[in-house]
Each structure stands twice: as C-alpha cells, then as structure tokens.
CSV table of C-alpha atoms and ligand atoms in Angstrom, one decimal:
chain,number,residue,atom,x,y,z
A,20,UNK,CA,0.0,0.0,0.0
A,21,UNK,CA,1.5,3.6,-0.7
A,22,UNK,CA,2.2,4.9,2.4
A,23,UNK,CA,2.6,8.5,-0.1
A,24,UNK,CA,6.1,9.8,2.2
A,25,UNK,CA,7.1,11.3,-0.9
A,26,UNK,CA,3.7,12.8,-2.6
A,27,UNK,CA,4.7,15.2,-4.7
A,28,UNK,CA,8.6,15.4,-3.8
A,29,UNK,CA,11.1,14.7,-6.6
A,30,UNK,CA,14.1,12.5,-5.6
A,31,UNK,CA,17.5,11.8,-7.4
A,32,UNK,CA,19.0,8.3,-7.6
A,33,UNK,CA,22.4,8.2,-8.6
A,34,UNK,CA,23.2,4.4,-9.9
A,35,UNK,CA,19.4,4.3,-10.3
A,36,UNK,CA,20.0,1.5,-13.2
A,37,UNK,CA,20.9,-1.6,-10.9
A,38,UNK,CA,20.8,-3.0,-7.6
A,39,UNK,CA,20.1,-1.2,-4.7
A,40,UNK,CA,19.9,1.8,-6.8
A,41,UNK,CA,16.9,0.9,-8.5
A,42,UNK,CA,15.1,-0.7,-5.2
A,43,UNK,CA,15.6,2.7,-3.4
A,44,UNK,CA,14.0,4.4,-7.2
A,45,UNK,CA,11.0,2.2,-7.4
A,46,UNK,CA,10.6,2.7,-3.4
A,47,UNK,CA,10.2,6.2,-3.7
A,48,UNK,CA,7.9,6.1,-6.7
A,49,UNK,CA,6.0,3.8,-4.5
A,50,UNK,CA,5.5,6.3,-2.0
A,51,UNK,CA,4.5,9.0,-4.2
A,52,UNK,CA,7.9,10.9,-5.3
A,53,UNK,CA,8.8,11.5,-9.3
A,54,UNK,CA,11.8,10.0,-9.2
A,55,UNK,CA,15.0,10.7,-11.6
A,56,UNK,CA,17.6,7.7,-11.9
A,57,UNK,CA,21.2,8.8,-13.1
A,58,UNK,CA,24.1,7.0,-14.1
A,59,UNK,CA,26.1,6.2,-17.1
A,60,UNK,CA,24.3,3.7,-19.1
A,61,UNK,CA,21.0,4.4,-21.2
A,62,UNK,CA,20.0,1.2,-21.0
A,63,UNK,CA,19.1,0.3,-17.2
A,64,UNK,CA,18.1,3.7,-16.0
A,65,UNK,CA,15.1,3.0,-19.5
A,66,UNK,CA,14.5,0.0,-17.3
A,67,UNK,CA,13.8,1.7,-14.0
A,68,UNK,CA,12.0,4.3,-15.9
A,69,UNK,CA,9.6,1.8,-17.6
A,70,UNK,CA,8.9,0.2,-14.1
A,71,UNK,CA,8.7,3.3,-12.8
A,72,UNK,CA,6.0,4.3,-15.4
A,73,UNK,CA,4.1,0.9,-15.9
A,74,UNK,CA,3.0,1.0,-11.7
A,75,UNK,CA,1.8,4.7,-12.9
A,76,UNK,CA,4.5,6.6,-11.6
A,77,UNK,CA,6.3,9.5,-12.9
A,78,UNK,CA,10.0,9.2,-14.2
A,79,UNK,CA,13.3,10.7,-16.0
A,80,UNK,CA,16.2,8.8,-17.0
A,81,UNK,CA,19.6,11.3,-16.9
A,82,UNK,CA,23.0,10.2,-18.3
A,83,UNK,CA,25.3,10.8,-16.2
A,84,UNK,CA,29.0,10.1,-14.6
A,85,UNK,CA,29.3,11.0,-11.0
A,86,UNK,CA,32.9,11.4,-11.2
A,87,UNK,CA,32.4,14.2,-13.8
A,88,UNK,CA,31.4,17.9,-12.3
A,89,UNK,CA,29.0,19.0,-15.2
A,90,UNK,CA,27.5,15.7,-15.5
A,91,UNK,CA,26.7,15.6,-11.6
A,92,UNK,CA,25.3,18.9,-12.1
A,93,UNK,CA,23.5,18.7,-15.1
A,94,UNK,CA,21.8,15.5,-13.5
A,95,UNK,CA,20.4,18.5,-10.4
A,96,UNK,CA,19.3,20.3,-13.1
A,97,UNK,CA,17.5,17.7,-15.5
A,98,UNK,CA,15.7,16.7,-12.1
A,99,UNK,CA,15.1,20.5,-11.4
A,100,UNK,CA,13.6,21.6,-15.1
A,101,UNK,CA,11.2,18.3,-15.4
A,102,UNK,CA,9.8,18.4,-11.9
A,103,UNK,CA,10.5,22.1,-10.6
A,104,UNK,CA,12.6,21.1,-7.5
A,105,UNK,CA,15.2,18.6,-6.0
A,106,UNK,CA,14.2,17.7,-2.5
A,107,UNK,CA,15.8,14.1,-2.1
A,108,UNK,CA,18.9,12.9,-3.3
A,109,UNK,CA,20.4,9.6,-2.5
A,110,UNK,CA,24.4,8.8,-3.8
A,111,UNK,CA,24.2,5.1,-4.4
A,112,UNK,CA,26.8,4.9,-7.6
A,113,UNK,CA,29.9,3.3,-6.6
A,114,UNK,CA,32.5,0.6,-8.0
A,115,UNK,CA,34.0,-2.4,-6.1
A,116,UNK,CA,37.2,-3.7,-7.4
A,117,UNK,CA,37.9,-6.4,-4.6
A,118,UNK,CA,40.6,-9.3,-4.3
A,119,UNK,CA,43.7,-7.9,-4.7
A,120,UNK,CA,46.2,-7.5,-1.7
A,121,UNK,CA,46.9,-4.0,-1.5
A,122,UNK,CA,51.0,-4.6,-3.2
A,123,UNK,CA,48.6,-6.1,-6.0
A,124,UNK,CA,46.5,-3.1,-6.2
A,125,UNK,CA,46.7,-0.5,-9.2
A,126,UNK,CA,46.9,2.6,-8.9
A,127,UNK,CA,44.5,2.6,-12.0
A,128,UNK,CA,42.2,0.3,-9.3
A,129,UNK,CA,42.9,2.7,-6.6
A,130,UNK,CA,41.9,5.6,-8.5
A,131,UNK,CA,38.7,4.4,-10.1
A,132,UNK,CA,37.7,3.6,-6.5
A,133,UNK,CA,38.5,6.9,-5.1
A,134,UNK,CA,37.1,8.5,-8.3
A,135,UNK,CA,33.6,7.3,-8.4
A,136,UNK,CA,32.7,6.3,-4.4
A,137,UNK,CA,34.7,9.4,-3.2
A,138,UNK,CA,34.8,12.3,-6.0
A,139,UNK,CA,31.7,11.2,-7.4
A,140,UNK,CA,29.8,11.5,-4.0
A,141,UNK,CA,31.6,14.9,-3.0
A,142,UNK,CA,30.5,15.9,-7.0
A,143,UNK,CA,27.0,15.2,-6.9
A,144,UNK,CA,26.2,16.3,-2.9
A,145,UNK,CA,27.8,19.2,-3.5
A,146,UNK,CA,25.5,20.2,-6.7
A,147,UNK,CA,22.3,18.9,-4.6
A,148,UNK,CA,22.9,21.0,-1.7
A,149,UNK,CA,23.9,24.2,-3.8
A,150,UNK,CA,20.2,23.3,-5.4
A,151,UNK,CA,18.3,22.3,-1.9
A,152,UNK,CA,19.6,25.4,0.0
A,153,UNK,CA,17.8,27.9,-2.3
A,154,UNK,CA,14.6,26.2,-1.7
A,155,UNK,CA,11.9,26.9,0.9
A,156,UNK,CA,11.9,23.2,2.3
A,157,UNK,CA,15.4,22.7,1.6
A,158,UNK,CA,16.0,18.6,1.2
A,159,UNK,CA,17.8,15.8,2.3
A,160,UNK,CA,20.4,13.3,1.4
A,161,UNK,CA,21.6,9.6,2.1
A,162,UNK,CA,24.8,8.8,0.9
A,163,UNK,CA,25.8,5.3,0.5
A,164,UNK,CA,28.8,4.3,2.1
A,165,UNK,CA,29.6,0.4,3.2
A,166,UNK,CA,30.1,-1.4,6.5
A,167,UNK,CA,33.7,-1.8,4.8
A,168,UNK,CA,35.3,1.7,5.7
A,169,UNK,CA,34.9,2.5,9.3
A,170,UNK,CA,33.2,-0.1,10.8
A,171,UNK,CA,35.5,-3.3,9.6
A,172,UNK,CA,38.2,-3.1,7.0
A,173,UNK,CA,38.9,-7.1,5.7
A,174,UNK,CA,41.5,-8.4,3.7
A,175,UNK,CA,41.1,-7.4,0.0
A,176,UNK,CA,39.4,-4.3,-0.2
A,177,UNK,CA,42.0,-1.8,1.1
A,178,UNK,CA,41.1,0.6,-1.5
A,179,UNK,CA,37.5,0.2,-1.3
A,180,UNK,CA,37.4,0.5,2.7
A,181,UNK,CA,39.3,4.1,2.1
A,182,UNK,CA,37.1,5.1,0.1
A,183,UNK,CA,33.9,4.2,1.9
A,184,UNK,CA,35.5,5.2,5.2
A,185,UNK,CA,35.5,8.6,3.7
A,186,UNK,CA,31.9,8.9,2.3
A,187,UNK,CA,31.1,8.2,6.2
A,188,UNK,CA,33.1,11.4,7.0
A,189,UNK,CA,32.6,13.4,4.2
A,190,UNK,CA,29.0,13.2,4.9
A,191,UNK,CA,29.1,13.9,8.8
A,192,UNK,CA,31.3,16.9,8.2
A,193,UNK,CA,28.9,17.8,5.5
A,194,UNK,CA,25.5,17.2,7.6
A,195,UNK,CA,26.9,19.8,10.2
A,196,UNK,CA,27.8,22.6,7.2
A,197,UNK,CA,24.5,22.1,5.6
A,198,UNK,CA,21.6,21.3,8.5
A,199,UNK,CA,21.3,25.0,9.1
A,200,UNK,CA,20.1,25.4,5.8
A,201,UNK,CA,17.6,23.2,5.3
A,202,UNK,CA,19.4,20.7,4.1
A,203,UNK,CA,19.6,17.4,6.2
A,204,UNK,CA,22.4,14.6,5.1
A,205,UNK,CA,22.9,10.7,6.8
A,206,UNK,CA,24.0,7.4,5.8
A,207,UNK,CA,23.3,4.1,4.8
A,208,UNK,CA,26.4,1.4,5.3
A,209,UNK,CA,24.9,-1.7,3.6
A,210,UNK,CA,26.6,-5.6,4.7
A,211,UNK,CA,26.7,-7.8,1.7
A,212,UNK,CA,23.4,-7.2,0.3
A,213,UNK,CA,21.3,-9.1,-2.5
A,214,UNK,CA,23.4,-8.1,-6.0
A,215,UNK,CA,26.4,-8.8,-7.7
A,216,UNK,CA,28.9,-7.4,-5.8
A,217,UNK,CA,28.6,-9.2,-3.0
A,218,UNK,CA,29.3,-12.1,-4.9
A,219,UNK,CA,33.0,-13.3,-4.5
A,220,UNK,CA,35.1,-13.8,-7.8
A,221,UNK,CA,33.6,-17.1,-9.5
A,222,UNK,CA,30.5,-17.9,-6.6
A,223,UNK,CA,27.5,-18.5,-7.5
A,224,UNK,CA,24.4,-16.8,-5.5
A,225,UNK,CA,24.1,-20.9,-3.7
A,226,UNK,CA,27.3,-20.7,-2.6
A,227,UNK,CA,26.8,-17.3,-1.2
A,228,UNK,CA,23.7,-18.3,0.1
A,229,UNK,CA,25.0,-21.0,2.3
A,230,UNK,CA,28.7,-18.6,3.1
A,231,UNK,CA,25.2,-16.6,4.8
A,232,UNK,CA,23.8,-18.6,6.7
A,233,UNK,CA,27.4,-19.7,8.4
A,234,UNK,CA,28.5,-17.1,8.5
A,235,UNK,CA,26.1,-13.7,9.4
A,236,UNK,CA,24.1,-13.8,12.3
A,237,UNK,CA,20.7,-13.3,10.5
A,238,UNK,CA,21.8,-16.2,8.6
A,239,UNK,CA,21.5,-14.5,5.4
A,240,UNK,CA,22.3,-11.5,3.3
A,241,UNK,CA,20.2,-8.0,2.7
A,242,UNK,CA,17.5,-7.3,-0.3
A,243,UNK,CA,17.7,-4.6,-1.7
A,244,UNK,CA,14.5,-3.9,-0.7
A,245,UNK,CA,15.6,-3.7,2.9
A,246,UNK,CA,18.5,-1.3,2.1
A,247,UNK,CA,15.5,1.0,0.5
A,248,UNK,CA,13.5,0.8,3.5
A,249,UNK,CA,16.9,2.0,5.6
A,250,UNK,CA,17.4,5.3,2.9
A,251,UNK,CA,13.8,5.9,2.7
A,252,UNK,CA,13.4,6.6,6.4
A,253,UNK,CA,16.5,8.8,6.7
A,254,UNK,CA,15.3,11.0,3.8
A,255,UNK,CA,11.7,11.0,5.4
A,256,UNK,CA,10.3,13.7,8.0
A,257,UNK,CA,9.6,10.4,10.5
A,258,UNK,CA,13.5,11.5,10.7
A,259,UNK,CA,13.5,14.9,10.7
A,260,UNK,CA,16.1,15.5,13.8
A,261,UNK,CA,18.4,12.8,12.9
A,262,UNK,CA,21.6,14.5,11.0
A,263,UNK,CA,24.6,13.3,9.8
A,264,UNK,CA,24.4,9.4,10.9
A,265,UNK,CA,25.8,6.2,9.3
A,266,UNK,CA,22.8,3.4,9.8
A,267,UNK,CA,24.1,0.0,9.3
A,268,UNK,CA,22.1,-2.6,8.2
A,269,UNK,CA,24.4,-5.9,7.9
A,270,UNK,CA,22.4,-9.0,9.0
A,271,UNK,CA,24.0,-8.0,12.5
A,272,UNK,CA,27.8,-8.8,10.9
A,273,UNK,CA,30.7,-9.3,8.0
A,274,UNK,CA,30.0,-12.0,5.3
B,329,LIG,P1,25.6,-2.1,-8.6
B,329,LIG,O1,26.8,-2.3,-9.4
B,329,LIG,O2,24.3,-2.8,-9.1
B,329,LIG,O3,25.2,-0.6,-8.5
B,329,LIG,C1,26.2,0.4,-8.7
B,329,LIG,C2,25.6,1.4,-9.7
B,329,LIG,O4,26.4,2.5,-9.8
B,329,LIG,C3,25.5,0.8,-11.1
B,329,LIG,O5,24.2,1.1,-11.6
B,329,LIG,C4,26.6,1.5,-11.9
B,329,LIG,O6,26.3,1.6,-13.3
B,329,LIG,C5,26.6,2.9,-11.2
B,329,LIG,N1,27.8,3.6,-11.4
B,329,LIG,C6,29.1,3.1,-11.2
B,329,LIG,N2,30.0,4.1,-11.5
B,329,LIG,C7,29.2,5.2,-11.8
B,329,LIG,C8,29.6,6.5,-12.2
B,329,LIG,N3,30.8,6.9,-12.3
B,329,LIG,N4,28.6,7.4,-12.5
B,329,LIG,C9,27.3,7.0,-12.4
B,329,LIG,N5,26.9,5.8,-12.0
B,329,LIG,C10,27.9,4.9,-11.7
B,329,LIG,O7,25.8,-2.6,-7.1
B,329,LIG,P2,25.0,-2.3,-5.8
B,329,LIG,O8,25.3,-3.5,-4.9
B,329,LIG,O9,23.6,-2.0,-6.1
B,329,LIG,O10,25.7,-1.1,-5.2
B,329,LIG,C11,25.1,0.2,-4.9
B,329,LIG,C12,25.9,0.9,-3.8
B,329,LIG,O11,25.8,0.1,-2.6
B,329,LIG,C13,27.4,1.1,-4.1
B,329,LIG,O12,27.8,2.4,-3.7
B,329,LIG,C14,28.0,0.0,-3.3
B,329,LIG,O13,29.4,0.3,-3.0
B,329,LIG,C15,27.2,-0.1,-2.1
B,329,LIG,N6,27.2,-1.3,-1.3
B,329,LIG,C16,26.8,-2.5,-1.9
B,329,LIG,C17,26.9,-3.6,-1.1
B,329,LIG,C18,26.5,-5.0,-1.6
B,329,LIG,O14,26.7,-6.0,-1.0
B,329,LIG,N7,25.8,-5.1,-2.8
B,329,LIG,C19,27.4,-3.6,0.2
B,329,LIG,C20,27.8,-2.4,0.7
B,329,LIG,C21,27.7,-1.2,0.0
C-alpha cells in the first residue's frame, strides 16, 4: 500500500539502473515521489524508468557520470527543469574492485575507487545542496557508504574501505555545514546485500547463500528492498532530527 512519504517530492537516484539503486528508485515512486535515476548507461536507468511508469509513476532517465562535475550537475538540473525542485537525493553509484592484496593493487584500481565512491559522492552532494539550500523546504540526502570503511576493513578491499570510510566522514562533516540550511544529510552502510557485488570472484548466489547462513548472524544477506526501507526513512520527516548518521544494516555482521 502507498504509504505516499514522498507525494509530490522529486528524488534523485544516482546508480538508479541496478541493484540497490533501483530498489531505493521504485521505493520512492511507490511512495509517491517523481523519481529521476542517473548514471552512465541508457539502458538500465530506461528500465527503472519503464517500471517506474508501468506501476503509474512518474519518471526521468539522466545520463550521467558521477565522477564528472557537469554531468553531476547537469543531473540536479535535468531533475530540477522536469519536476521544478530537488528535495531528495540519494548517492548510491559506486564501484567495487575487490581481491587484490593491497601490493597487488593498481593505482588505476585505486583511482577508479576513489574517483567514483569518493569524487563522485563529493561531486554530486555538492551540486544537490547548492540546489536544496535555495529552496523553501530545503531537502535531504543519504549517501551510501559500506560497513567496509569504518566499521570493519577485511582483507582485500584496502582501497574500497578508504574510500567508503571517507563517504562516512565526508557526509558527517557535511550534515553539520548544511543542516542549518535546510538541508539534512545521513548514511546508509549496507553488509553484503542481494546483487552482484557481493558475490566473491567465481561464486554462484548458492554458494553465497550457504557462506550466509554460516557465517552472518541473520543467517542471510540484505535485499535490496531492505537497504530502500533504511534510505527511505532517513530521507523521510519520521526523521527529521536525525543529522549526519551512518545506519548499518548488515544481518548483524561481515560476510
Ligand atoms: P551495482 O553495481 O548494481 O550498483 C552500482 C551502480 O552505480 C550501477 O548502476 C553503476 O552503473 C553505477 N555507477 C558506477 N559508477 C558510476 C559513475 N561513475 N557514475 C554514475 N553511475 C555509476 O551494485 P549495488 O550493490 O547496487 O551497489 C550500490 C551501492 O551500494 C554502491 O555504492 C556500493 O558500493 C554499495 N554497497 C553494496 C553492497 C552489496 O553487498 N551489494 C554492500 C555495501 C555497499
């Protein structure tokens, strides 16, 4: 049942083509937003569109890389110009390039890493809150960081934990800027969660299935669904007074 959180708001999805991305895009549109999914491929962001549109909802598809200034800001403004404000934004793009000790690492790996989960987060909030802070109602924004980063670091993803450490404290320091302007930024660290990436090089979803349940307390990994439920809240008035915090929501552990 539409619960209708979002009537008449108009939320950005960054990575709105995939994954958790798209489960946070067709949650809002559930609860009543118009809903614009960026990234860089036509194709899936059509997709989330189309399913957008086909449960009667209202939709816009924007090409866009993160890591690219104008292209983070020209994503603000598509959302701006088709729906006449920007009052949710949620940085979900991001790239995991796991495996590799860090000796092993390239700096071509450590830079895409930095470029998209860090740059690209820095790239994009900053264009939303230059566009929220000029409104009336201002907005809010989740970021989406990792438990990797600050709250465990394990072997493999050296890179990848910087990175996602720093979207947790790029988005604190922001939330304090930014909250007396109307603008209200938190968190989401996903655990392994229901998509590829939490898939180790060559398992199938079985295997990771059963690594799950002996491994995570809960016994099994995150839907996407349940990551949605996490941003939605945070970018909801039910949380009006919470500012700059990093919700976790792991299956109560590291798979
Ligand atoms: P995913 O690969 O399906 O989603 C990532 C999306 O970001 C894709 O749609 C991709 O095209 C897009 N993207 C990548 N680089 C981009 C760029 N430069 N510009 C615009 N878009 C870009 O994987 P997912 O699991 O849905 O990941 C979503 C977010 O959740 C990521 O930030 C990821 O780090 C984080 N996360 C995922 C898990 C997990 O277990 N799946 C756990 C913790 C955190």
């Amino acid at each position: 049942m539409t619960r209708g959180r979002f009537t008449g708001r108009t939320a950005l999805v960054t990575g709105g083509g995939s994954g958790i991305g798209r489960a946070v895009a067709l949650a809002f549109a559930a609860e009543g937003a118009h809903v614009v999914v960026a990234g860089r491929r036509q194709e899936p962001l059509d997709e989330t569109v189309a399913l957008i549109e086909g449960s009667g909802g209202k939709a816009l598809a924007v090409r866009a890389d993160v890591s690219r200034d104008t292209e983070a800001a020209a994503a603000v403004r598509a959302a701006v110009e088709t729906f006449g404000s920007l009052d949710v934004a949620v940085n979900n793009a991001g790239v995991f390039r796991g495996g590799a000790p860090l000796a092993d690492l390239s700096e071509e790996g450590w830079r895409t890493q930095l470029d998209v989960n860090v740059t690209g987060v820095f790239l994009a909030l900053r264009a939303q809150v230059r566009q929220m802070r000029g409104q009336p109602s201002g907005g809010a924004i989740v970021n989406i960081s990792s438990t990797f980063g600050v709250h465990t670091s394990p072997a493999g993803a050296a890179a990848y934990s910087a990175a996602k450490a720093a979207v947790t404290a790029l988005s604190r320091g922001a939330a304090r800027d930014h909250i007396g302007d109307g603008v209200r930024i938190n968190v989401v660290s996903p655990g392994a969660t229901d998509t590829p990436m939490s898939l180790r090089p060559g398992e199938t979803e079985s295997d990771r299935t059963r690594r799950a349940a002996a491994t995570l307390p809960l016994g099994r990994i995150s839907a996407t669904e349940e990551i949605a439920a996490a941003v939605l809240y945070l970018a909801s008035d039910d949380a009006a007074s919470v500012v700059g915090t990093d919700l976790v929501v792991d299956s109560g552990g590291s798979l």
